[in-house]
Tab-separated table of C-alpha atoms in Angstrom:
chain	number	residue	atom	x	y	z
Q	270	UNK	CA	94.621	79.235	132.669
Q	271	UNK	CA	90.989	79.555	132.137
Q	272	UNK	CA	89.849	79.506	128.611
Q	273	UNK	CA	88.013	77.552	126.052
Q	274	UNK	CA	87.815	77.228	122.191
Q	275	UNK	CA	84.763	78.542	120.965
Q	276	UNK	CA	82.944	79.159	117.600
Q	277	UNK	CA	83.244	82.858	116.930
Q	278	UNK	CA	80.196	84.794	116.174
Q	279	UNK	CA	82.600	87.047	113.887
Q	280	UNK	CA	86.345	86.678	112.977
Q	281	UNK	CA	88.550	89.531	114.829
Q	282	UNK	CA	89.570	92.396	112.415
Q	283	UNK	CA	92.246	92.865	111.166
Q	284	UNK	CA	92.305	89.007	110.201
Q	285	UNK	CA	93.087	86.758	107.301
Q	286	UNK	CA	91.712	83.054	107.231
Q	287	UNK	CA	94.222	80.486	107.129
Q	288	UNK	CA	94.560	78.977	103.489
Q	289	UNK	CA	92.775	75.758	102.062
Q	290	UNK	CA	92.820	73.408	99.031
Q	291	UNK	CA	89.906	73.430	97.041
Q	292	UNK	CA	87.382	70.859	98.256
Q	293	UNK	CA	88.912	70.898	101.952
Q	294	UNK	CA	86.318	71.761	105.000
Q	295	UNK	CA	85.238	74.825	105.134
Q	296	UNK	CA	84.446	75.791	108.615
Q	297	UNK	CA	85.746	78.861	109.731
Q	298	UNK	CA	88.969	79.120	112.522
Q	299	UNK	CA	87.855	78.740	116.013
Q	300	UNK	CA	88.354	81.597	118.483
Q	301	UNK	CA	89.757	81.229	121.762
Q	302	UNK	CA	87.105	82.158	124.603
Q	303	UNK	CA	87.088	83.273	128.333
Q	304	UNK	CA	84.085	82.172	130.730
Q	305	UNK	CA	83.984	85.206	132.624
Q	306	UNK	CA	82.221	88.097	131.731
Q	307	UNK	CA	84.774	90.862	129.918
Q	308	UNK	CA	83.745	94.615	129.009
Q	309	UNK	CA	85.830	97.372	127.033
Q	310	UNK	CA	85.980	101.009	127.879
Q	311	UNK	CA	87.094	103.107	124.968
Q	312	UNK	CA	88.233	106.849	125.867
Q	313	UNK	CA	87.422	108.921	122.809
Q	314	UNK	CA	87.423	112.274	124.535
Q	315	UNK	CA	90.288	113.502	123.269
Q	316	UNK	CA	90.481	116.624	121.056
Q	317	UNK	CA	93.342	115.747	118.523
Q	318	UNK	CA	95.559	118.597	118.957
Q	319	UNK	CA	98.298	117.027	117.550
Q	320	UNK	CA	96.782	116.052	114.488
Q	321	UNK	CA	96.457	119.633	113.631
Q	322	UNK	CA	92.708	119.084	112.519
Q	323	UNK	CA	89.617	120.665	113.603
Q	324	UNK	CA	88.211	117.367	113.776
Q	325	UNK	CA	89.353	114.995	116.704
Q	326	UNK	CA	91.069	112.089	114.972
Q	327	UNK	CA	88.910	109.656	116.503
Q	328	UNK	CA	85.888	111.081	114.272
Q	329	UNK	CA	88.186	111.525	110.939
Q	330	UNK	CA	86.975	109.291	108.150
Q	331	UNK	CA	88.375	107.299	105.665
Q	332	UNK	CA	86.995	104.692	103.176
Q	333	UNK	CA	83.711	106.147	104.280
Q	334	UNK	CA	83.952	105.309	107.973
Q	335	UNK	CA	84.857	107.382	111.054
Q	336	UNK	CA	88.322	105.940	112.665
Q	337	UNK	CA	86.457	105.181	116.108
Q	338	UNK	CA	83.585	103.088	114.226
Q	339	UNK	CA	86.893	100.725	113.203
Q	340	UNK	CA	88.013	100.173	116.687
Q	341	UNK	CA	84.416	99.406	118.068
Q	342	UNK	CA	84.116	96.825	115.098
Q	343	UNK	CA	87.647	95.068	116.205
Q	344	UNK	CA	85.781	94.527	119.529
Q	345	UNK	CA	82.376	93.430	118.378
Q	346	UNK	CA	83.727	90.827	116.303
Q	347	UNK	CA	85.090	89.399	119.257
Q	348	UNK	CA	82.167	86.838	120.863
Q	349	UNK	CA	83.250	86.661	124.454
Q	350	UNK	CA	83.117	90.663	124.926
Q	351	UNK	CA	79.617	91.182	126.431
Q	352	UNK	CA	79.658	95.233	126.191
Q	353	UNK	CA	81.553	98.573	125.035
Q	354	UNK	CA	81.530	101.911	126.836
Q	355	UNK	CA	82.760	104.948	124.451
Q	356	UNK	CA	83.310	107.897	126.583
Q	357	UNK	CA	83.308	111.161	124.766
Q	358	UNK	CA	83.026	114.735	125.722
Q	359	UNK	CA	79.617	115.708	126.257
Q	360	UNK	CA	79.208	118.073	122.911
Q	361	UNK	CA	80.441	114.730	120.951
Q	362	UNK	CA	77.686	112.690	122.283
Q	363	UNK	CA	74.953	113.092	119.361
Q	364	UNK	CA	77.928	112.601	116.863
Q	365	UNK	CA	78.845	109.460	118.590
Q	366	UNK	CA	75.242	107.970	118.952
Q	367	UNK	CA	74.631	108.683	115.092
Q	368	UNK	CA	77.874	106.835	114.427
Q	369	UNK	CA	76.416	103.988	116.385
Q	370	UNK	CA	73.189	104.094	114.673
Q	371	UNK	CA	74.422	104.439	111.005
Q	372	UNK	CA	76.964	101.622	111.289
Q	373	UNK	CA	74.827	99.293	113.372
Q	374	UNK	CA	76.973	98.886	116.364
Q	375	UNK	CA	75.771	96.441	119.053
Q	376	UNK	CA	76.828	96.171	122.653
Q	377	UNK	CA	77.924	99.973	122.877
Q	378	UNK	CA	77.028	102.631	125.164
Q	379	UNK	CA	78.022	106.230	125.162
Q	380	UNK	CA	78.658	108.056	128.368
Q	381	UNK	CA	80.230	111.521	128.804
Q	382	UNK	CA	83.754	112.041	129.823
Q	383	UNK	CA	85.926	114.166	131.812
Q	384	UNK	CA	88.493	117.130	131.407
Q	385	UNK	CA	91.367	114.485	131.381
Q	386	UNK	CA	92.003	111.175	130.387
Q	387	UNK	CA	91.624	109.548	133.881
Q	388	UNK	CA	88.419	111.359	134.349
Q	389	UNK	CA	87.156	110.115	131.027
Q	390	UNK	CA	88.187	106.489	131.916
Q	391	UNK	CA	87.018	106.520	135.315
Q	392	UNK	CA	83.466	107.648	134.025
Q	393	UNK	CA	83.399	104.602	131.623
Q	394	UNK	CA	84.302	102.155	134.658
Q	395	UNK	CA	81.716	103.691	136.741
Q	396	UNK	CA	79.289	103.191	133.903
Q	397	UNK	CA	80.086	99.416	133.562
Q	398	UNK	CA	79.056	99.276	137.127
Q	399	UNK	CA	75.611	100.440	136.291
Q	400	UNK	CA	75.032	98.178	133.448
Q	401	UNK	CA	73.680	95.354	135.741
Q	402	UNK	CA	70.014	95.257	135.460
Q	403	UNK	CA	69.822	97.177	132.310
Q	404	UNK	CA	67.532	95.636	129.811
Q	405	UNK	CA	68.982	96.985	126.587
Q	406	UNK	CA	72.467	95.474	127.573
Q	407	UNK	CA	71.788	92.123	129.263
Q	408	UNK	CA	74.957	92.729	130.770
Q	409	UNK	CA	76.195	91.723	134.122
Q	410	UNK	CA	79.237	93.681	136.047
Q	411	UNK	CA	82.347	92.426	134.055
Q	412	UNK	CA	85.134	90.325	135.930
Q	413	UNK	CA	87.355	91.930	133.532
Q	414	UNK	CA	87.639	95.401	132.094
Q	415	UNK	CA	89.874	95.905	129.239
Q	416	UNK	CA	90.970	99.802	128.074
Q	417	UNK	CA	91.590	100.775	125.087
Q	418	UNK	CA	92.377	103.880	123.127
Q	419	UNK	CA	89.853	104.707	120.473
Q	420	UNK	CA	92.324	105.660	117.800
Q	421	UNK	CA	93.908	102.211	117.986
Q	422	UNK	CA	91.895	100.344	115.393
Q	423	UNK	CA	94.185	97.263	114.853
Q	424	UNK	CA	93.705	95.120	117.902
Q	425	UNK	CA	93.368	91.542	117.532
Q	426	UNK	CA	91.069	88.741	119.109
Q	427	UNK	CA	94.004	86.617	120.187
Q	428	UNK	CA	96.171	89.559	121.750
Q	429	UNK	CA	92.747	90.595	123.714
Q	430	UNK	CA	92.558	87.060	124.918
Q	431	UNK	CA	96.068	87.180	126.379
Q	432	UNK	CA	95.262	90.412	128.208
Q	433	UNK	CA	92.006	89.420	129.377
Q	434	UNK	CA	93.579	85.907	131.121
Q	435	UNK	CA	96.459	87.722	132.325
Q	436	UNK	CA	94.210	90.413	134.021
Q	437	UNK	CA	92.257	87.956	135.811
Q	438	UNK	CA	94.801	85.914	137.114
Q	439	UNK	CA	96.816	88.815	138.408
Q	440	UNK	CA	94.770	91.835	138.596
Q	441	UNK	CA	96.262	93.969	135.640
Q	442	UNK	CA	97.877	93.335	132.804
Q	443	UNK	CA	99.251	95.561	129.914
Q	444	UNK	CA	100.720	95.581	126.464
Q	445	UNK	CA	104.244	96.815	125.764
Q	446	UNK	CA	106.579	97.545	122.890
Q	447	UNK	CA	110.409	97.728	122.460
Q	448	UNK	CA	111.553	101.189	122.770
Q	449	UNK	CA	112.545	102.358	119.467
Q	450	UNK	CA	114.460	105.824	120.630
Q	451	UNK	CA	116.869	106.321	123.463
Q	452	UNK	CA	114.963	108.098	126.145
Q	453	UNK	CA	117.194	111.111	127.710
Q	454	UNK	CA	116.679	113.367	130.560
Q	455	UNK	CA	117.085	117.191	130.240
Q	456	UNK	CA	118.137	120.047	132.793
Q	457	UNK	CA	116.074	122.932	133.222
Q	458	UNK	CA	118.566	124.897	130.870
Q	459	UNK	CA	117.969	122.329	128.098
Q	460	UNK	CA	121.254	120.354	128.248
Q	461	UNK	CA	121.627	116.412	128.382
Q	462	UNK	CA	121.571	115.502	132.040
Q	463	UNK	CA	121.463	111.421	131.466
Q	464	UNK	CA	120.249	108.765	129.372
Q	465	UNK	CA	118.408	105.798	130.058
Q	466	UNK	CA	119.545	102.126	128.679
Q	467	UNK	CA	117.066	101.435	126.282
Q	468	UNK	CA	117.264	97.735	126.921
Q	469	UNK	CA	115.836	97.958	130.181
Q	470	UNK	CA	112.660	99.775	129.427
Q	471	UNK	CA	109.606	99.138	127.233
Q	472	UNK	CA	106.898	101.552	126.028
Q	473	UNK	CA	103.582	101.037	127.339
Q	474	UNK	CA	100.699	100.449	125.097
Q	475	UNK	CA	97.369	99.687	124.814
Q	476	UNK	CA	95.332	97.357	125.308
Q	477	UNK	CA	95.378	97.139	129.282
Q	478	UNK	CA	92.973	94.727	131.241
Q	479	UNK	CA	91.964	94.845	134.853
Q	480	UNK	CA	89.942	92.998	137.517
Q	481	UNK	CA	86.692	95.467	138.030
Q	482	UNK	CA	87.520	95.371	141.700
Q	483	UNK	CA	91.116	96.641	141.296
Q	484	UNK	CA	90.421	99.365	138.664
Q	485	UNK	CA	87.374	100.421	140.326
Q	486	UNK	CA	89.530	100.913	143.488
Q	487	UNK	CA	92.131	102.246	142.200
Q	488	UNK	CA	90.217	105.295	140.981
Q	489	UNK	CA	88.676	105.681	144.235
Q	490	UNK	CA	91.397	106.042	145.819
Q	491	UNK	CA	93.823	108.109	143.379
Q	492	UNK	CA	94.187	111.884	144.294
Q	493	UNK	CA	92.950	115.063	142.027
Q	494	UNK	CA	96.438	115.294	140.954
Q	495	UNK	CA	96.652	111.873	139.327
Q	496	UNK	CA	93.054	112.621	137.772
Q	497	UNK	CA	94.693	116.054	136.267
Q	498	UNK	CA	98.246	114.937	135.113
Q	499	UNK	CA	98.172	110.907	135.244
Q	500	UNK	CA	98.202	108.833	132.118
Q	501	UNK	CA	98.899	105.398	132.943
Q	502	UNK	CA	96.371	103.326	134.532
Q	503	UNK	CA	98.998	100.114	135.349
Q	504	UNK	CA	100.685	102.883	137.757
Q	505	UNK	CA	97.456	103.483	139.269
Q	506	UNK	CA	96.768	99.963	140.237
Q	507	UNK	CA	100.405	99.543	141.587
Q	508	UNK	CA	100.301	102.510	143.566
Q	509	UNK	CA	96.586	102.420	145.430
Q	510	UNK	CA	96.113	98.365	145.029
Q	511	UNK	CA	99.568	97.286	145.202
Q	512	UNK	CA	98.961	95.163	142.289
Q	513	UNK	CA	102.096	94.501	139.601
Q	514	UNK	CA	100.707	94.262	136.278
Q	515	UNK	CA	101.524	91.450	133.813
Q	516	UNK	CA	103.551	92.973	130.900
Q	517	UNK	CA	102.663	91.445	127.653
Q	518	UNK	CA	104.616	92.501	124.438
Q	519	UNK	CA	102.355	93.111	121.802
Q	520	UNK	CA	102.424	92.987	117.876
Q	521	UNK	CA	103.480	96.332	116.130
Q	522	UNK	CA	99.884	96.960	114.945
Q	523	UNK	CA	99.048	98.199	118.019
Q	524	UNK	CA	100.146	101.814	117.270
Q	525	UNK	CA	98.155	104.498	117.839
Q	526	UNK	CA	96.891	107.217	115.206
Q	527	UNK	CA	98.554	110.350	116.908
Q	528	UNK	CA	99.284	112.972	114.060
Q	529	UNK	CA	97.856	113.502	110.496
Q	530	UNK	CA	100.389	111.403	108.599
Q	531	UNK	CA	99.031	108.452	110.713
Q	532	UNK	CA	95.776	108.914	109.302
Q	533	UNK	CA	96.961	108.079	105.646
Q	534	UNK	CA	98.933	105.234	106.985
Q	535	UNK	CA	95.797	103.602	109.030
Q	536	UNK	CA	93.899	103.936	105.669
Q	537	UNK	CA	96.459	102.237	103.805
Q	538	UNK	CA	96.702	99.547	106.235
Q	539	UNK	CA	93.120	98.784	106.207
Q	540	UNK	CA	92.876	98.619	102.419
Q	541	UNK	CA	95.694	96.482	102.360
Q	542	UNK	CA	94.304	94.146	104.965
Q	543	UNK	CA	90.733	94.097	103.378
Q	544	UNK	CA	92.270	93.323	100.090
Q	545	UNK	CA	94.582	90.125	101.080
Q	546	UNK	CA	91.456	87.700	101.382
Q	547	UNK	CA	88.695	86.449	98.988
Q	548	UNK	CA	85.969	84.052	99.082
Q	549	UNK	CA	85.601	81.795	95.644
Q	550	UNK	CA	81.741	80.679	95.441
Q	551	UNK	CA	81.965	77.418	93.097
Q	552	UNK	CA	78.824	76.161	93.019
Q	553	UNK	CA	78.346	72.266	91.824
Q	554	UNK	CA	80.290	72.779	88.705
Q	555	UNK	CA	83.720	70.760	88.667
Q	556	UNK	CA	85.320	73.265	86.217
Q	557	UNK	CA	84.741	75.828	88.689
Q	558	UNK	CA	86.445	73.789	91.613
Q	559	UNK	CA	89.205	73.198	88.871
Q	560	UNK	CA	89.540	77.094	88.623
Q	561	UNK	CA	89.342	77.727	92.238
Q	562	UNK	CA	92.177	75.347	92.958
Q	563	UNK	CA	94.313	77.334	90.430
Q	564	UNK	CA	93.402	80.588	91.486
Q	565	UNK	CA	94.463	79.554	94.993
Q	566	UNK	CA	97.897	78.695	93.774
Q	567	UNK	CA	98.423	81.928	91.788
Q	568	UNK	CA	96.880	83.811	94.967
Q	569	UNK	CA	100.079	83.126	97.069
Q	570	UNK	CA	102.012	85.125	94.581
Q	571	UNK	CA	99.696	88.078	95.375
Q	572	UNK	CA	100.027	87.644	99.184
Q	573	UNK	CA	96.358	86.744	99.089
Q	574	UNK	CA	94.486	83.789	100.850
Q	575	UNK	CA	91.484	82.206	98.800
Q	576	UNK	CA	88.753	80.532	100.961
Q	577	UNK	CA	86.889	78.079	98.621
Q	578	UNK	CA	83.144	76.969	99.414
Q	579	UNK	CA	80.312	75.721	97.341
Q	580	UNK	CA	77.568	78.187	98.239
Q	581	UNK	CA	76.869	80.756	100.832
Q	582	UNK	CA	74.036	78.534	102.707
Q	583	UNK	CA	74.329	77.374	106.400
Q	584	UNK	CA	77.618	78.004	108.025
Q	585	UNK	CA	79.058	79.417	104.885
Q	586	UNK	CA	76.692	82.003	105.419
Q	587	UNK	CA	79.216	83.945	108.052
Q	588	UNK	CA	81.264	84.434	105.036
Q	589	UNK	CA	78.920	87.532	104.321
Q	590	UNK	CA	79.728	89.067	107.773
Q	591	UNK	CA	83.570	88.631	107.491
Q	592	UNK	CA	84.662	88.737	103.788
Q	593	UNK	CA	84.923	91.858	101.373
Q	594	UNK	CA	86.055	90.387	97.952
Q	595	UNK	CA	84.017	87.150	96.283
Q	596	UNK	CA	84.416	85.345	93.162
Q	597	UNK	CA	81.411	83.656	91.782
Q	598	UNK	CA	81.844	81.298	89.105
Q	599	UNK	CA	78.896	80.203	87.157
Q	600	UNK	CA	78.873	77.220	84.862
Q	601	UNK	CA	78.501	77.184	80.975
Q	602	UNK	CA	75.074	78.524	80.970
Q	603	UNK	CA	75.256	82.246	82.779
Q	604	UNK	CA	72.596	82.649	85.082
Q	605	UNK	CA	72.149	86.103	86.538
Q	606	UNK	CA	69.964	85.082	89.520
Q	607	UNK	CA	73.015	83.790	91.124
Q	608	UNK	CA	74.467	86.811	91.131
Q	609	UNK	CA	71.179	88.402	92.276
Q	610	UNK	CA	70.842	85.917	94.979
Q	611	UNK	CA	74.366	86.888	96.279
Q	612	UNK	CA	73.193	90.674	96.454
Q	613	UNK	CA	69.983	89.596	98.099
Q	614	UNK	CA	72.179	87.624	100.759
Q	615	UNK	CA	74.612	90.937	101.044
Q	616	UNK	CA	71.204	93.030	101.978
Q	617	UNK	CA	70.123	90.341	104.144
Q	618	UNK	CA	73.272	90.375	106.189
Q	619	UNK	CA	72.913	94.328	107.034
Q	620	UNK	CA	76.442	94.746	106.939
Q	621	UNK	CA	77.630	98.183	107.252
Q	622	UNK	CA	80.331	98.377	104.803
Q	623	UNK	CA	83.819	99.791	105.525
Q	624	UNK	CA	84.328	100.271	101.981
Q	625	UNK	CA	82.776	98.772	98.709
Q	626	UNK	CA	82.336	95.139	98.384
Q	627	UNK	CA	83.791	93.525	95.343
Q	628	UNK	CA	81.917	90.612	93.261
Q	629	UNK	CA	84.090	89.034	90.404
Q	630	UNK	CA	81.351	87.207	88.516
Q	631	UNK	CA	83.388	84.553	86.157
Q	632	UNK	CA	81.112	82.947	83.712
Q	633	UNK	CA	82.869	79.559	82.243
Q	634	UNK	CA	81.363	79.530	78.665
Q	635	UNK	CA	81.746	76.021	76.942
Q	636	UNK	CA	81.374	77.251	73.410
Q	637	UNK	CA	83.556	78.454	70.812
Q	638	UNK	CA	81.039	80.284	68.817
Q	639	UNK	CA	78.854	82.467	70.899
Q	640	UNK	CA	75.800	84.663	69.686
Q	641	UNK	CA	76.304	88.270	69.114
Q	642	UNK	CA	72.791	89.222	70.186
Q	643	UNK	CA	72.778	86.724	73.198
Q	644	UNK	CA	75.881	88.427	74.430
Q	645	UNK	CA	74.994	91.747	73.756
Q	646	UNK	CA	71.989	91.096	76.056
Q	647	UNK	CA	74.167	89.384	78.635
Q	648	UNK	CA	76.097	92.513	78.899
Q	649	UNK	CA	73.001	95.079	79.119
Q	650	UNK	CA	71.781	92.703	81.860
Q	651	UNK	CA	74.778	92.712	83.947
Q	652	UNK	CA	75.649	96.357	83.528
Q	653	UNK	CA	72.137	97.075	84.869
Q	654	UNK	CA	73.006	94.725	87.862
Q	655	UNK	CA	76.056	96.482	88.388
Q	656	UNK	CA	74.508	99.895	88.473
Q	657	UNK	CA	71.939	98.552	90.973
Q	658	UNK	CA	74.621	97.157	92.897
Q	659	UNK	CA	76.770	100.091	92.932
Q	660	UNK	CA	73.901	102.005	95.094
Q	661	UNK	CA	74.733	99.269	97.818
Q	662	UNK	CA	78.097	100.219	97.707
Q	663	UNK	CA	78.909	96.908	95.988
Q	664	UNK	CA	81.369	96.753	92.809
Q	665	UNK	CA	80.406	94.081	90.595
Q	666	UNK	CA	82.664	92.569	87.731
Q	667	UNK	CA	81.632	90.268	85.053
Q	668	UNK	CA	84.211	88.386	83.172
Q	669	UNK	CA	83.471	85.397	80.304
Q	670	UNK	CA	85.877	82.893	79.837
Q	671	UNK	CA	86.119	79.799	77.253
Q	672	UNK	CA	86.708	76.785	79.202
Q	673	UNK	CA	88.815	75.423	76.513
Q	674	UNK	CA	91.239	78.112	77.191
Q	675	UNK	CA	90.953	77.915	81.364
Q	676	UNK	CA	94.424	76.515	82.466
Q	677	UNK	CA	96.352	77.812	79.060
Q	678	UNK	CA	99.002	80.434	78.953
Q	679	UNK	CA	99.094	83.047	76.543
Q	680	UNK	CA	101.001	82.607	73.303
Q	681	UNK	CA	101.109	86.696	73.021
Q	682	UNK	CA	100.704	88.158	76.484
Q	683	UNK	CA	102.400	87.694	79.811
Q	684	UNK	CA	99.313	87.185	81.962
Q	685	UNK	CA	97.587	83.779	82.967
Q	686	UNK	CA	93.927	83.854	83.576
Q	687	UNK	CA	94.162	83.551	87.204
Q	688	UNK	CA	95.848	86.751	87.343
Q	689	UNK	CA	93.303	88.508	85.437
Q	690	UNK	CA	90.607	87.642	88.004
Q	691	UNK	CA	93.117	88.460	91.066
Q	692	UNK	CA	93.681	91.950	89.489
Q	693	UNK	CA	90.107	92.837	89.996
Q	694	UNK	CA	90.308	92.269	93.824
Q	695	UNK	CA	93.836	93.561	94.308
Q	696	UNK	CA	93.283	96.743	92.747
Q	697	UNK	CA	89.785	97.509	93.722
Q	698	UNK	CA	90.683	99.111	96.639
Q	699	UNK	CA	93.240	101.688	94.773
Q	700	UNK	CA	91.077	102.676	92.008
Q	701	UNK	CA	88.260	101.331	89.799
Q	702	UNK	CA	89.722	102.847	86.837
Q	703	UNK	CA	92.553	101.119	87.468
Q	704	UNK	CA	90.829	97.532	87.679
Q	705	UNK	CA	88.964	98.455	84.101
Q	706	UNK	CA	92.030	99.780	82.299
Q	707	UNK	CA	94.284	96.277	83.619
Q	708	UNK	CA	91.176	93.914	82.956
Q	709	UNK	CA	90.842	95.365	79.620
Q	710	UNK	CA	94.748	95.248	78.449
Q	711	UNK	CA	94.699	91.736	79.759
Q	712	UNK	CA	91.647	90.694	77.748
Q	713	UNK	CA	93.071	92.247	74.662
Q	714	UNK	CA	96.413	90.490	75.285
Q	715	UNK	CA	94.630	87.042	75.918
Q	716	UNK	CA	91.650	87.134	73.468
Q	717	UNK	CA	90.211	84.210	74.907
Q	718	UNK	CA	88.253	86.068	77.549
Q	719	UNK	CA	85.376	88.441	76.934
Q	720	UNK	CA	85.022	91.013	79.757
Q	721	UNK	CA	81.405	91.832	80.041
Q	722	UNK	CA	81.694	94.866	82.188
């Protein structure tokens, strides 16, 4: 099997970095690569009748972003995918172009689709054949074409690799899942005719992969009836090219947004996924490294994984492209310039946010006696900074902690310090009010913490 290991441009979404102990090497995990050109066709010309909404489901927004944008981003983060063709109805071309520009998608081309699923996919396949020589895409005709539904945003890089490699070897490959319900056949009068043995059958899912020649020839040879009534690309490859697809069981995350309730489920999954990891920036402080180690242990009880890095320079700057939650730890002297620097880094990274970023700035104080005037000035400064950050869709929180109480349990309250900080990350995705209320309660119970904003 051809393939290699490479350092990804971006990690596939959804993903969680593996946990590390404080002080470990902070290189990102490697991504398996292919050594042949791979492109993607995303059919998105459906009208979404089953959702019962006026807006087609692929354009429905949640967390401030249309569903199709999440799916595109899942493929953009796979370094070895060279181009993506999105197929939409002609009347939605301007809308799709606006989405690409607004959320800064790359490697994406929009083409008009047809009246049926197969006609739209065929348009996308033909468009890939026209990419050669187009400077704007700098792409050659793909060896493998991956076809995926625009309303299946939860596809992972590792599974795409399996599909691409199997498609190159076999000519076609597709995802399958076990049947959940028994399939029955009915008579024309509406009575039971017979049922199928569920153990012998599987549900066909997406993504599916084909060598370009196979899927191109399949569409060149299929009938008008296939175009009008067919839905299964693997069947066309078998019937018209004699290629029997390799079937690969996919993860449960391959489900398709079909009904209105699925939109709420998709939003919930994205919120949960993005809240399960965070990056702790320790700087050069030994106390910060100690805190980071304690946080990593506490995070396991929250089903979170923390990456600990000294700064966001060099290779560590890639975390700005993959993480959503940051804990920035400052030493004994508070330095707002550290917070301002990370905000500047966010702006330079030019990320189009899926939802608000969360930065928790932790100031480790070494003094038991704090100047009231100094504390008030710090509060005003960070509140001004937080207000400015919110305009960039970044929620900034500041927490001041006495280092003498850093690893001490509270005698009069159930919460420990690490739990307070992690609460800001976990609860942020649900309600900013919940975060503030929870932190205020924890601060009151602990008395060893001073919340600055």
